[in-house]
mmCIF file of N, CA and C in Angstrom:
data_model
loop_
_atom_site.group_PDB
_atom_site.id
_atom_site.type_symbol
_atom_site.label_atom_id
_atom_site.label_comp_id
_atom_site.label_asym_id
_atom_site.label_seq_id
_atom_site.Cartn_x
_atom_site.Cartn_y
_atom_site.Cartn_z
ATOM 1 N N MET A 1 -10.118 -13.045 -81.445
ATOM 2 C CA MET A 1 -9.788 -13.619 -80.189
ATOM 3 C C MET A 1 -8.563 -12.942 -79.629
ATOM 4 N N ALA A 2 -8.676 -12.697 -78.363
ATOM 5 C CA ALA A 2 -7.556 -12.023 -77.719
ATOM 6 C C ALA A 2 -6.823 -12.997 -76.818
ATOM 7 N N ILE A 3 -5.522 -12.829 -76.769
ATOM 8 C CA ILE A 3 -4.675 -13.684 -75.933
ATOM 9 C C ILE A 3 -4.011 -12.788 -74.889
ATOM 10 N N SER A 4 -4.023 -13.279 -73.631
ATOM 11 C CA SER A 4 -3.383 -12.525 -72.546
ATOM 12 C C SER A 4 -1.911 -12.838 -72.545
ATOM 13 N N MET A 5 -1.100 -11.821 -72.493
ATOM 14 C CA MET A 5 0.345 -12.013 -72.545
ATOM 15 C C MET A 5 0.983 -11.831 -71.157
ATOM 16 N N ASN A 6 0.186 -11.858 -70.105
ATOM 17 C CA ASN A 6 0.730 -11.664 -68.755
ATOM 18 C C ASN A 6 1.449 -12.938 -68.335
ATOM 19 N N THR A 7 2.721 -12.819 -67.969
ATOM 20 C CA THR A 7 3.523 -13.996 -67.635
ATOM 21 C C THR A 7 3.780 -14.112 -66.136
ATOM 22 N N GLY A 8 3.093 -13.359 -65.321
ATOM 23 C CA GLY A 8 3.288 -13.440 -63.873
ATOM 24 C C GLY A 8 4.497 -12.679 -63.405
ATOM 25 N N GLY A 9 4.781 -11.593 -64.058
ATOM 26 C CA GLY A 9 5.940 -10.779 -63.684
ATOM 27 C C GLY A 9 5.706 -10.045 -62.377
ATOM 28 N N ALA A 10 6.493 -9.036 -62.152
ATOM 29 C CA ALA A 10 6.485 -8.311 -60.888
ATOM 30 C C ALA A 10 5.226 -7.487 -60.706
ATOM 31 N N ARG A 11 4.544 -7.129 -61.756
ATOM 32 C CA ARG A 11 3.433 -6.195 -61.608
ATOM 33 C C ARG A 11 2.071 -6.859 -61.612
ATOM 34 N N GLY A 12 1.824 -7.914 -62.188
ATOM 35 C CA GLY A 12 0.454 -8.418 -62.306
ATOM 36 C C GLY A 12 0.385 -9.894 -62.035
ATOM 37 N N GLY A 13 -0.799 -10.424 -62.198
ATOM 38 C CA GLY A 13 -0.970 -11.851 -62.077
ATOM 39 C C GLY A 13 -1.254 -12.291 -60.642
ATOM 40 N N ARG A 14 -1.510 -13.560 -60.527
ATOM 41 C CA ARG A 14 -1.866 -14.126 -59.235
ATOM 42 C C ARG A 14 -0.668 -14.205 -58.277
ATOM 43 N N ARG A 15 0.468 -14.458 -58.779
ATOM 44 C CA ARG A 15 1.635 -14.596 -57.910
ATOM 45 C C ARG A 15 1.945 -13.309 -57.157
ATOM 46 N N ALA A 16 1.847 -12.199 -57.797
ATOM 47 C CA ALA A 16 2.148 -10.918 -57.161
ATOM 48 C C ALA A 16 1.133 -10.622 -56.058
ATOM 49 N N ARG A 17 -0.102 -10.957 -56.262
ATOM 50 C CA ARG A 17 -1.126 -10.710 -55.251
ATOM 51 C C ARG A 17 -0.888 -11.589 -54.025
ATOM 52 N N ARG A 18 -0.503 -12.805 -54.192
ATOM 53 C CA ARG A 18 -0.267 -13.704 -53.069
ATOM 54 C C ARG A 18 0.901 -13.224 -52.204
ATOM 55 N N THR A 19 1.952 -12.786 -52.803
ATOM 56 C CA THR A 19 3.110 -12.363 -52.016
ATOM 57 C C THR A 19 2.820 -11.088 -51.243
ATOM 58 N N ARG A 20 1.981 -10.215 -51.815
ATOM 59 C CA ARG A 20 1.630 -9.002 -51.096
ATOM 60 C C ARG A 20 0.732 -9.313 -49.892
ATOM 61 N N SER A 21 -0.154 -10.252 -49.987
ATOM 62 C CA SER A 21 -1.049 -10.561 -48.879
ATOM 63 C C SER A 21 -0.344 -11.351 -47.777
ATOM 64 N N LYS A 22 0.761 -12.030 -48.058
ATOM 65 C CA LYS A 22 1.488 -12.798 -47.065
ATOM 66 C C LYS A 22 2.636 -12.007 -46.429
ATOM 67 N N ALA A 23 2.762 -10.746 -46.741
ATOM 68 C CA ALA A 23 3.845 -9.937 -46.188
ATOM 69 C C ALA A 23 3.652 -9.791 -44.670
ATOM 70 N N LEU A 24 4.730 -9.786 -43.929
ATOM 71 C CA LEU A 24 4.679 -9.682 -42.483
ATOM 72 C C LEU A 24 4.208 -8.300 -42.054
ATOM 73 N N MET A 25 3.385 -8.280 -41.020
ATOM 74 C CA MET A 25 2.910 -7.019 -40.482
ATOM 75 C C MET A 25 3.897 -6.569 -39.409
ATOM 76 N N SER A 26 4.465 -5.414 -39.572
ATOM 77 C CA SER A 26 5.494 -4.946 -38.636
ATOM 78 C C SER A 26 4.973 -3.899 -37.669
ATOM 79 N N GLU A 27 3.672 -3.801 -37.481
ATOM 80 C CA GLU A 27 3.102 -2.835 -36.552
ATOM 81 C C GLU A 27 2.702 -3.547 -35.260
ATOM 82 N N ILE A 28 2.796 -2.842 -34.135
ATOM 83 C CA ILE A 28 2.410 -3.396 -32.843
ATOM 84 C C ILE A 28 1.080 -2.770 -32.446
ATOM 85 N N ASN A 29 0.149 -3.612 -32.055
ATOM 86 C CA ASN A 29 -1.145 -3.125 -31.599
ATOM 87 C C ASN A 29 -1.029 -2.827 -30.100
ATOM 88 N N VAL A 30 -1.115 -1.578 -29.719
ATOM 89 C CA VAL A 30 -0.889 -1.137 -28.352
ATOM 90 C C VAL A 30 -2.181 -1.161 -27.524
ATOM 91 N N THR A 31 -3.316 -1.231 -28.145
ATOM 92 C CA THR A 31 -4.591 -1.148 -27.434
ATOM 93 C C THR A 31 -4.751 -2.221 -26.356
ATOM 94 N N PRO A 32 -4.477 -3.508 -26.604
ATOM 95 C CA PRO A 32 -4.618 -4.499 -25.528
ATOM 96 C C PRO A 32 -3.659 -4.238 -24.367
ATOM 97 N N PHE A 33 -2.468 -3.760 -24.663
ATOM 98 C CA PHE A 33 -1.498 -3.442 -23.611
ATOM 99 C C PHE A 33 -2.022 -2.325 -22.718
ATOM 100 N N VAL A 34 -2.578 -1.292 -23.307
ATOM 101 C CA VAL A 34 -3.129 -0.171 -22.546
ATOM 102 C C VAL A 34 -4.317 -0.641 -21.711
ATOM 103 N N ASP A 35 -5.169 -1.493 -22.254
ATOM 104 C CA ASP A 35 -6.311 -2.018 -21.511
ATOM 105 C C ASP A 35 -5.858 -2.785 -20.275
ATOM 106 N N VAL A 36 -4.882 -3.637 -20.429
ATOM 107 C CA VAL A 36 -4.374 -4.423 -19.296
ATOM 108 C C VAL A 36 -3.755 -3.504 -18.253
ATOM 109 N N MET A 37 -2.998 -2.513 -18.663
ATOM 110 C CA MET A 37 -2.364 -1.598 -17.723
ATOM 111 C C MET A 37 -3.407 -0.789 -16.940
ATOM 112 N N LEU A 38 -4.481 -0.362 -17.596
ATOM 113 C CA LEU A 38 -5.527 0.381 -16.899
ATOM 114 C C LEU A 38 -6.238 -0.496 -15.874
ATOM 115 N N VAL A 39 -6.498 -1.748 -16.213
ATOM 116 C CA VAL A 39 -7.129 -2.663 -15.260
ATOM 117 C C VAL A 39 -6.215 -2.872 -14.049
ATOM 118 N N LEU A 40 -4.918 -3.077 -14.276
ATOM 119 C CA LEU A 40 -3.977 -3.255 -13.169
ATOM 120 C C LEU A 40 -3.897 -1.996 -12.300
ATOM 121 N N LEU A 41 -3.915 -0.838 -12.926
ATOM 122 C CA LEU A 41 -3.881 0.412 -12.176
ATOM 123 C C LEU A 41 -5.088 0.523 -11.255
ATOM 124 N N ILE A 42 -6.259 0.198 -11.756
ATOM 125 C CA ILE A 42 -7.473 0.262 -10.943
ATOM 126 C C ILE A 42 -7.407 -0.733 -9.801
ATOM 127 N N ILE A 43 -6.925 -1.939 -10.070
ATOM 128 C CA ILE A 43 -6.816 -2.952 -9.018
ATOM 129 C C ILE A 43 -5.884 -2.474 -7.912
ATOM 130 N N PHE A 44 -4.728 -1.915 -8.268
ATOM 131 C CA PHE A 44 -3.788 -1.455 -7.254
ATOM 132 C C PHE A 44 -4.305 -0.233 -6.505
ATOM 133 N N MET A 45 -5.044 0.634 -7.184
ATOM 134 C CA MET A 45 -5.602 1.801 -6.507
ATOM 135 C C MET A 45 -6.637 1.387 -5.464
ATOM 136 N N VAL A 46 -7.383 0.339 -5.741
ATOM 137 C CA VAL A 46 -8.390 -0.129 -4.796
ATOM 138 C C VAL A 46 -7.742 -0.942 -3.675
ATOM 139 N N ALA A 47 -6.738 -1.750 -4.006
ATOM 140 C CA ALA A 47 -6.147 -2.663 -3.026
ATOM 141 C C ALA A 47 -5.158 -1.973 -2.087
ATOM 142 N N ALA A 48 -4.475 -0.922 -2.514
ATOM 143 C CA ALA A 48 -3.433 -0.296 -1.702
ATOM 144 C C ALA A 48 -3.944 0.227 -0.352
ATOM 145 N N PRO A 49 -5.054 0.946 -0.289
ATOM 146 C CA PRO A 49 -5.512 1.406 1.027
ATOM 147 C C PRO A 49 -5.907 0.260 1.960
ATOM 148 N N LEU A 50 -6.315 -0.857 1.407
ATOM 149 C CA LEU A 50 -6.717 -1.987 2.242
ATOM 150 C C LEU A 50 -5.526 -2.678 2.888
ATOM 151 N N LEU A 51 -4.330 -2.488 2.350
ATOM 152 C CA LEU A 51 -3.150 -3.158 2.868
ATOM 153 C C LEU A 51 -2.446 -2.387 3.977
ATOM 154 N N THR A 52 -2.817 -1.141 4.219
ATOM 155 C CA THR A 52 -2.064 -0.322 5.158
ATOM 156 C C THR A 52 -2.422 -0.573 6.615
ATOM 157 N N VAL A 53 -3.645 -0.936 6.913
ATOM 158 C CA VAL A 53 -4.073 -1.096 8.298
ATOM 159 C C VAL A 53 -4.474 -2.539 8.532
ATOM 160 N N GLY A 54 -3.870 -3.167 9.548
ATOM 161 C CA GLY A 54 -4.170 -4.552 9.824
ATOM 162 C C GLY A 54 -5.128 -4.730 10.990
ATOM 163 N N VAL A 55 -5.098 -3.852 11.982
ATOM 164 C CA VAL A 55 -5.934 -3.987 13.164
ATOM 165 C C VAL A 55 -7.045 -2.952 13.066
ATOM 166 N N PRO A 56 -8.312 -3.387 13.067
ATOM 167 C CA PRO A 56 -9.406 -2.414 12.960
ATOM 168 C C PRO A 56 -9.587 -1.640 14.265
ATOM 169 N N ILE A 57 -9.440 -0.331 14.179
ATOM 170 C CA ILE A 57 -9.549 0.539 15.351
ATOM 171 C C ILE A 57 -10.362 1.765 14.959
ATOM 172 N N ASP A 58 -11.218 2.193 15.876
ATOM 173 C CA ASP A 58 -12.006 3.406 15.687
ATOM 174 C C ASP A 58 -11.209 4.572 16.266
ATOM 175 N N LEU A 59 -10.453 5.269 15.413
ATOM 176 C CA LEU A 59 -9.549 6.330 15.878
ATOM 177 C C LEU A 59 -10.321 7.590 16.241
ATOM 178 N N PRO A 60 -9.849 8.310 17.255
ATOM 179 C CA PRO A 60 -10.468 9.599 17.579
ATOM 180 C C PRO A 60 -10.058 10.655 16.557
ATOM 181 N N GLU A 61 -10.797 11.763 16.561
ATOM 182 C CA GLU A 61 -10.502 12.857 15.633
ATOM 183 C C GLU A 61 -9.779 13.986 16.365
ATOM 184 N N SER A 62 -8.918 14.717 15.639
ATOM 185 C CA SER A 62 -8.251 15.895 16.201
ATOM 186 C C SER A 62 -7.922 16.867 15.083
ATOM 187 N N ARG A 63 -7.494 18.065 15.451
ATOM 188 C CA ARG A 63 -7.114 19.083 14.459
ATOM 189 C C ARG A 63 -5.616 19.116 14.221
ATOM 190 N N ALA A 64 -4.884 18.153 14.727
ATOM 191 C CA ALA A 64 -3.429 18.113 14.567
ATOM 192 C C ALA A 64 -3.073 17.884 13.098
ATOM 193 N N SER A 65 -1.944 18.465 12.686
ATOM 194 C CA SER A 65 -1.508 18.287 11.304
ATOM 195 C C SER A 65 -0.769 16.960 11.165
ATOM 196 N N ALA A 66 -0.673 16.482 9.937
ATOM 197 C CA ALA A 66 -0.044 15.194 9.672
ATOM 198 C C ALA A 66 1.471 15.301 9.830
ATOM 199 N N LEU A 67 2.098 14.201 10.293
ATOM 200 C CA LEU A 67 3.547 14.138 10.424
ATOM 201 C C LEU A 67 4.148 13.587 9.139
ATOM 202 N N ASN A 68 5.286 14.124 8.741
ATOM 203 C CA ASN A 68 5.995 13.603 7.579
ATOM 204 C C ASN A 68 7.005 12.568 8.052
ATOM 205 N N SER A 69 7.072 11.458 7.336
ATOM 206 C CA SER A 69 7.985 10.394 7.726
ATOM 207 C C SER A 69 8.598 9.795 6.471
ATOM 208 N N GLU A 70 9.928 9.679 6.468
ATOM 209 C CA GLU A 70 10.612 9.098 5.307
ATOM 210 C C GLU A 70 10.618 7.578 5.374
ATOM 211 N N THR A 71 10.618 7.025 6.591
ATOM 212 C CA THR A 71 10.673 5.580 6.761
ATOM 213 C C THR A 71 9.342 5.071 7.297
ATOM 214 N N GLN A 72 9.130 3.779 7.154
ATOM 215 C CA GLN A 72 7.915 3.159 7.670
ATOM 216 C C GLN A 72 8.022 3.066 9.191
ATOM 217 N N PRO A 73 7.108 3.689 9.951
ATOM 218 C CA PRO A 73 7.207 3.661 11.400
ATOM 219 C C PRO A 73 6.706 2.333 11.968
ATOM 220 N N ILE A 74 7.070 2.064 13.219
ATOM 221 C CA ILE A 74 6.511 0.932 13.947
ATOM 222 C C ILE A 74 5.157 1.383 14.488
ATOM 223 N N THR A 75 4.132 0.555 14.322
ATOM 224 C CA THR A 75 2.795 0.916 14.756
ATOM 225 C C THR A 75 2.351 0.013 15.900
ATOM 226 N N ILE A 76 1.940 0.637 16.994
ATOM 227 C CA ILE A 76 1.375 -0.096 18.126
ATOM 228 C C ILE A 76 -0.104 0.277 18.194
ATOM 229 N N SER A 77 -0.969 -0.734 18.174
ATOM 230 C CA SER A 77 -2.413 -0.515 18.207
ATOM 231 C C SER A 77 -2.982 -1.036 19.515
ATOM 232 N N ILE A 78 -3.891 -0.255 20.111
ATOM 233 C CA ILE A 78 -4.556 -0.654 21.346
ATOM 234 C C ILE A 78 -6.052 -0.636 21.068
ATOM 235 N N ARG A 79 -6.658 -1.815 21.130
ATOM 236 C CA ARG A 79 -8.087 -1.937 20.826
ATOM 237 C C ARG A 79 -8.924 -1.562 22.034
ATOM 238 N N ASP A 80 -10.229 -1.423 21.829
ATOM 239 C CA ASP A 80 -11.126 -1.024 22.908
ATOM 240 C C ASP A 80 -11.242 -2.072 24.009
ATOM 241 N N ASN A 81 -10.922 -3.337 23.726
ATOM 242 C CA ASN A 81 -10.980 -4.379 24.752
ATOM 243 C C ASN A 81 -9.637 -4.550 25.472
ATOM 244 N N GLY A 82 -8.643 -3.704 25.181
ATOM 245 C CA GLY A 82 -7.355 -3.732 25.861
ATOM 246 C C GLY A 82 -6.278 -4.545 25.174
ATOM 247 N N GLU A 83 -6.591 -5.191 24.040
ATOM 248 C CA GLU A 83 -5.574 -5.953 23.309
ATOM 249 C C GLU A 83 -4.550 -5.007 22.711
ATOM 250 N N ILE A 84 -3.271 -5.415 22.756
ATOM 251 C CA ILE A 84 -2.171 -4.592 22.247
ATOM 252 C C ILE A 84 -1.545 -5.328 21.069
ATOM 253 N N TYR A 85 -1.294 -4.597 19.978
ATOM 254 C CA TYR A 85 -0.704 -5.163 18.775
ATOM 255 C C TYR A 85 0.531 -4.356 18.393
ATOM 256 N N ILE A 86 1.601 -5.051 18.011
ATOM 257 C CA ILE A 86 2.725 -4.393 17.343
ATOM 258 C C ILE A 86 2.618 -4.808 15.886
ATOM 259 N N GLN A 87 2.478 -3.818 15.009
ATOM 260 C CA GLN A 87 2.118 -4.017 13.611
ATOM 261 C C GLN A 87 0.801 -4.797 13.608
ATOM 262 N N GLU A 88 0.802 -6.091 13.280
ATOM 263 C CA GLU A 88 -0.439 -6.862 13.258
ATOM 264 C C GLU A 88 -0.394 -8.064 14.197
ATOM 265 N N THR A 89 0.589 -8.111 15.099
ATOM 266 C CA THR A 89 0.770 -9.238 16.002
ATOM 267 C C THR A 89 0.326 -8.862 17.406
ATOM 268 N N ALA A 90 -0.590 -9.641 17.977
ATOM 269 C CA ALA A 90 -1.070 -9.397 19.337
ATOM 270 C C ALA A 90 -0.002 -9.830 20.334
ATOM 271 N N ILE A 91 0.244 -8.959 21.338
ATOM 272 C CA ILE A 91 1.245 -9.263 22.365
ATOM 273 C C ILE A 91 0.728 -8.805 23.723
ATOM 274 N N PRO A 92 1.217 -9.425 24.817
ATOM 275 C CA PRO A 92 0.868 -8.905 26.152
ATOM 276 C C PRO A 92 1.671 -7.637 26.443
ATOM 277 N N ILE A 93 1.201 -6.854 27.412
ATOM 278 C CA ILE A 93 1.833 -5.566 27.711
ATOM 279 C C ILE A 93 3.274 -5.739 28.192
ATOM 280 N N ASP A 94 3.593 -6.868 28.824
ATOM 281 C CA ASP A 94 4.954 -7.085 29.331
ATOM 282 C C ASP A 94 5.980 -7.288 28.221
ATOM 283 N N GLU A 95 5.521 -7.655 27.024
ATOM 284 C CA GLU A 95 6.443 -7.927 25.921
ATOM 285 C C GLU A 95 6.589 -6.758 24.953
ATOM 286 N N VAL A 96 5.948 -5.631 25.251
ATOM 287 C CA VAL A 96 5.999 -4.486 24.327
ATOM 288 C C VAL A 96 7.435 -3.992 24.142
ATOM 289 N N VAL A 97 8.136 -3.721 25.233
ATOM 290 C CA VAL A 97 9.486 -3.153 25.144
ATOM 291 C C VAL A 97 10.479 -4.146 24.522
ATOM 292 N N PRO A 98 10.530 -5.422 24.952
ATOM 293 C CA PRO A 98 11.473 -6.340 24.300
ATOM 294 C C PRO A 98 11.234 -6.500 22.793
ATOM 295 N N LYS A 99 9.959 -6.529 22.392
ATOM 296 C CA LYS A 99 9.655 -6.644 20.954
ATOM 297 C C LYS A 99 10.097 -5.386 20.210
ATOM 298 N N LEU A 100 9.870 -4.213 20.803
ATOM 299 C CA LEU A 100 10.299 -2.965 20.155
ATOM 300 C C LEU A 100 11.810 -2.913 20.003
ATOM 301 N N GLU A 101 12.533 -3.333 21.030
ATOM 302 C CA GLU A 101 13.999 -3.319 20.950
ATOM 303 C C GLU A 101 14.491 -4.282 19.879
ATOM 304 N N ALA A 102 13.780 -5.382 19.670
ATOM 305 C CA ALA A 102 14.178 -6.333 18.628
ATOM 306 C C ALA A 102 13.825 -5.825 17.237
ATOM 307 N N ILE A 103 12.717 -5.092 17.122
ATOM 308 C CA ILE A 103 12.251 -4.614 15.803
ATOM 309 C C ILE A 103 12.982 -3.352 15.369
ATOM 310 N N ALA A 104 13.276 -2.445 16.290
ATOM 311 C CA ALA A 104 13.811 -1.120 15.957
ATOM 312 C C ALA A 104 15.127 -1.238 15.194
ATOM 313 N N GLN A 105 15.130 -0.774 13.958
ATOM 314 C CA GLN A 105 16.320 -0.851 13.104
ATOM 315 C C GLN A 105 17.304 0.275 13.390
ATOM 316 N N THR A 106 16.796 1.455 13.726
ATOM 317 C CA THR A 106 17.671 2.605 13.974
ATOM 318 C C THR A 106 17.851 2.860 15.462
ATOM 319 N N GLY A 107 17.548 1.862 16.286
ATOM 320 C CA GLY A 107 17.734 2.021 17.721
ATOM 321 C C GLY A 107 16.615 2.836 18.337
ATOM 322 N N TYR A 108 16.969 3.638 19.332
ATOM 323 C CA TYR A 108 15.969 4.382 20.087
ATOM 324 C C TYR A 108 15.429 5.600 19.347
ATOM 325 N N ASP A 109 15.971 5.898 18.162
ATOM 326 C CA ASP A 109 15.468 7.009 17.359
ATOM 327 C C ASP A 109 14.349 6.569 16.417
ATOM 328 N N GLU A 110 13.967 5.328 16.466
ATOM 329 C CA GLU A 110 12.906 4.798 15.599
ATOM 330 C C GLU A 110 11.585 5.502 15.909
ATOM 331 N N ARG A 111 10.848 5.873 14.866
ATOM 332 C CA ARG A 111 9.545 6.515 15.040
ATOM 333 C C ARG A 111 8.515 5.436 15.366
ATOM 334 N N ILE A 112 7.736 5.668 16.421
ATOM 335 C CA ILE A 112 6.712 4.724 16.861
ATOM 336 C C ILE A 112 5.373 5.449 16.883
ATOM 337 N N TYR A 113 4.392 4.908 16.161
ATOM 338 C CA TYR A 113 3.045 5.469 16.150
ATOM 339 C C TYR A 113 2.150 4.622 17.049
ATOM 340 N N ILE A 114 1.398 5.274 17.907
ATOM 341 C CA ILE A 114 0.463 4.590 18.788
ATOM 342 C C ILE A 114 -0.948 4.908 18.318
ATOM 343 N N ARG A 115 -1.671 3.865 17.971
ATOM 344 C CA ARG A 115 -3.053 3.988 17.502
ATOM 345 C C ARG A 115 -3.961 3.447 18.596
ATOM 346 N N GLY A 116 -4.623 4.324 19.329
ATOM 347 C CA GLY A 116 -5.524 3.903 20.396
ATOM 348 C C GLY A 116 -6.962 4.096 19.985
ATOM 349 N N ASP A 117 -7.765 3.064 20.165
ATOM 350 C CA ASP A 117 -9.198 3.154 19.873
ATOM 351 C C ASP A 117 -9.803 4.236 20.769
ATOM 352 N N GLN A 118 -10.750 4.996 20.227
ATOM 353 C CA GLN A 118 -11.327 6.081 21.020
ATOM 354 C C GLN A 118 -12.125 5.562 22.210
ATOM 355 N N ASN A 119 -12.511 4.291 22.207
ATOM 356 C CA ASN A 119 -13.213 3.696 23.337
ATOM 357 C C ASN A 119 -12.279 2.893 24.239
ATOM 358 N N ALA A 120 -10.982 2.892 23.935
ATOM 359 C CA ALA A 120 -10.010 2.163 24.749
ATOM 360 C C ALA A 120 -9.801 2.885 26.076
ATOM 361 N N ASP A 121 -9.395 2.112 27.082
ATOM 362 C CA ASP A 121 -9.120 2.658 28.404
ATOM 363 C C ASP A 121 -7.898 3.583 28.329
ATOM 364 N N TYR A 122 -8.065 4.812 28.793
ATOM 365 C CA TYR A 122 -6.982 5.785 28.767
ATOM 366 C C TYR A 122 -5.781 5.300 29.571
ATOM 367 N N GLY A 123 -6.038 4.581 30.660
ATOM 368 C CA GLY A 123 -4.962 4.054 31.492
ATOM 369 C C GLY A 123 -4.107 3.041 30.742
ATOM 370 N N THR A 124 -4.720 2.200 29.927
ATOM 371 C CA THR A 124 -3.958 1.215 29.146
ATOM 372 C C THR A 124 -3.061 1.903 28.133
ATOM 373 N N ILE A 125 -3.581 2.927 27.470
ATOM 374 C CA ILE A 125 -2.778 3.670 26.491
ATOM 375 C C ILE A 125 -1.594 4.340 27.184
ATOM 376 N N MET A 126 -1.833 4.912 28.366
ATOM 377 C CA MET A 126 -0.757 5.572 29.101
ATOM 378 C C MET A 126 0.260 4.569 29.646
ATOM 379 N N GLN A 127 -0.178 3.368 30.034
ATOM 380 C CA GLN A 127 0.761 2.337 30.474
ATOM 381 C C GLN A 127 1.700 1.952 29.339
ATOM 382 N N VAL A 128 1.145 1.759 28.141
ATOM 383 C CA VAL A 128 1.964 1.382 26.987
ATOM 384 C C VAL A 128 2.945 2.501 26.663
ATOM 385 N N MET A 129 2.453 3.746 26.622
ATOM 386 C CA MET A 129 3.339 4.874 26.320
ATOM 387 C C MET A 129 4.415 5.035 27.384
ATOM 388 N N GLY A 130 4.055 4.839 28.655
ATOM 389 C CA GLY A 130 5.028 4.962 29.734
ATOM 390 C C GLY A 130 6.133 3.923 29.635
ATOM 391 N N ARG A 131 5.775 2.690 29.314
ATOM 392 C CA ARG A 131 6.787 1.635 29.180
ATOM 393 C C ARG A 131 7.711 1.900 27.998
ATOM 394 N N ILE A 132 7.138 2.379 26.902
ATOM 395 C CA ILE A 132 7.963 2.677 25.720
ATOM 396 C C ILE A 132 8.919 3.825 26.026
ATOM 397 N N ASN A 133 8.422 4.865 26.675
ATOM 398 C CA ASN A 133 9.240 6.022 27.034
ATOM 399 C C ASN A 133 10.313 5.633 28.046
ATOM 400 N N GLU A 134 9.968 4.819 29.025
ATOM 401 C CA GLU A 134 10.915 4.374 30.041
ATOM 402 C C GLU A 134 12.051 3.544 29.435
ATOM 403 N N ALA A 135 11.744 2.818 28.353
ATOM 404 C CA ALA A 135 12.762 2.001 27.700
ATOM 405 C C ALA A 135 13.749 2.849 26.906
ATOM 406 N N GLY A 136 13.435 4.130 26.656
ATOM 407 C CA GLY A 136 14.374 4.994 25.945
ATOM 408 C C GLY A 136 13.891 5.467 24.589
ATOM 409 N N PHE A 137 12.756 5.000 24.151
ATOM 410 C CA PHE A 137 12.203 5.460 22.869
ATOM 411 C C PHE A 137 11.537 6.806 23.103
ATOM 412 N N LYS A 138 11.990 7.830 22.392
ATOM 413 C CA LYS A 138 11.481 9.186 22.605
ATOM 414 C C LYS A 138 10.659 9.722 21.435
ATOM 415 N N ASN A 139 10.698 9.043 20.298
ATOM 416 C CA ASN A 139 10.047 9.539 19.091
ATOM 417 C C ASN A 139 8.680 8.872 18.935
ATOM 418 N N LEU A 140 7.722 9.271 19.789
ATOM 419 C CA LEU A 140 6.384 8.687 19.794
ATOM 420 C C LEU A 140 5.395 9.631 19.138
ATOM 421 N N GLY A 141 4.382 9.072 18.508
ATOM 422 C CA GLY A 141 3.319 9.869 17.915
ATOM 423 C C GLY A 141 1.990 9.178 18.104
ATOM 424 N N LEU A 142 0.954 9.950 18.418
ATOM 425 C CA LEU A 142 -0.398 9.415 18.528
ATOM 426 C C LEU A 142 -1.109 9.603 17.202
ATOM 427 N N VAL A 143 -1.755 8.545 16.726
ATOM 428 C CA VAL A 143 -2.443 8.590 15.439
ATOM 429 C C VAL A 143 -3.910 8.917 15.677
ATOM 430 N N THR A 144 -4.419 9.914 14.952
ATOM 431 C CA THR A 144 -5.830 10.283 15.016
ATOM 432 C C THR A 144 -6.339 10.493 13.607
ATOM 433 N N LEU A 145 -7.634 10.619 13.482
ATOM 434 C CA LEU A 145 -8.247 11.003 12.211
ATOM 435 C C LEU A 145 -8.351 12.519 12.164
ATOM 436 N N GLN A 146 -8.370 13.078 10.961
ATOM 437 C CA GLN A 146 -8.526 14.521 10.799
ATOM 438 C C GLN A 146 -9.953 14.898 11.190
ATOM 439 N N GLU A 147 -10.099 15.884 12.049
ATOM 440 C CA GLU A 147 -11.411 16.293 12.533
ATOM 441 C C GLU A 147 -12.227 16.891 11.387
ATOM 442 N N GLN A 148 -13.474 16.474 11.293
ATOM 443 C CA GLN A 148 -14.376 16.963 10.246
ATOM 444 C C GLN A 148 -15.171 18.149 10.754
ATOM 445 N N ASP A 149 -15.240 19.219 9.984
ATOM 446 C CA ASP A 149 -16.062 20.375 10.360
ATOM 447 C C ASP A 149 -17.514 20.078 9.979
ATOM 448 N N ASN A 150 -18.405 20.251 10.929
ATOM 449 C CA ASN A 150 -19.843 19.964 10.676
ATOM 450 C C ASN A 150 -20.559 21.192 10.229
#
């Protein structure tokens, strides 16, 4: 008959196995973090272009090159039915200049983009531009789409 002389020391026995299995895991699993970040990236990539334009306008096409701007410009939109918007707020033509003077942070040097629907009345677009120019704003730009070669 054989007798086991193992007394549960540091090397063998049930006690040593239990302490090894209960040891704290000091590794971080990065996979769920990467998954969440990729989902957020996709959401922002899809949502960002939708946030830039508030008034739906069918812009005309031209071969003009894009303007570089360091600051966010003031945008005036003129729809095909003659409605005028500053940013996303509809206003009558008589209030265009007072609203611009209140909004303009850098004074009369503020960049103003005019987005006119290609079916909008040319006279309405020129009235808006004339009033803005008469008020002293000289940094105007017309927004168009890049012309596509067929």
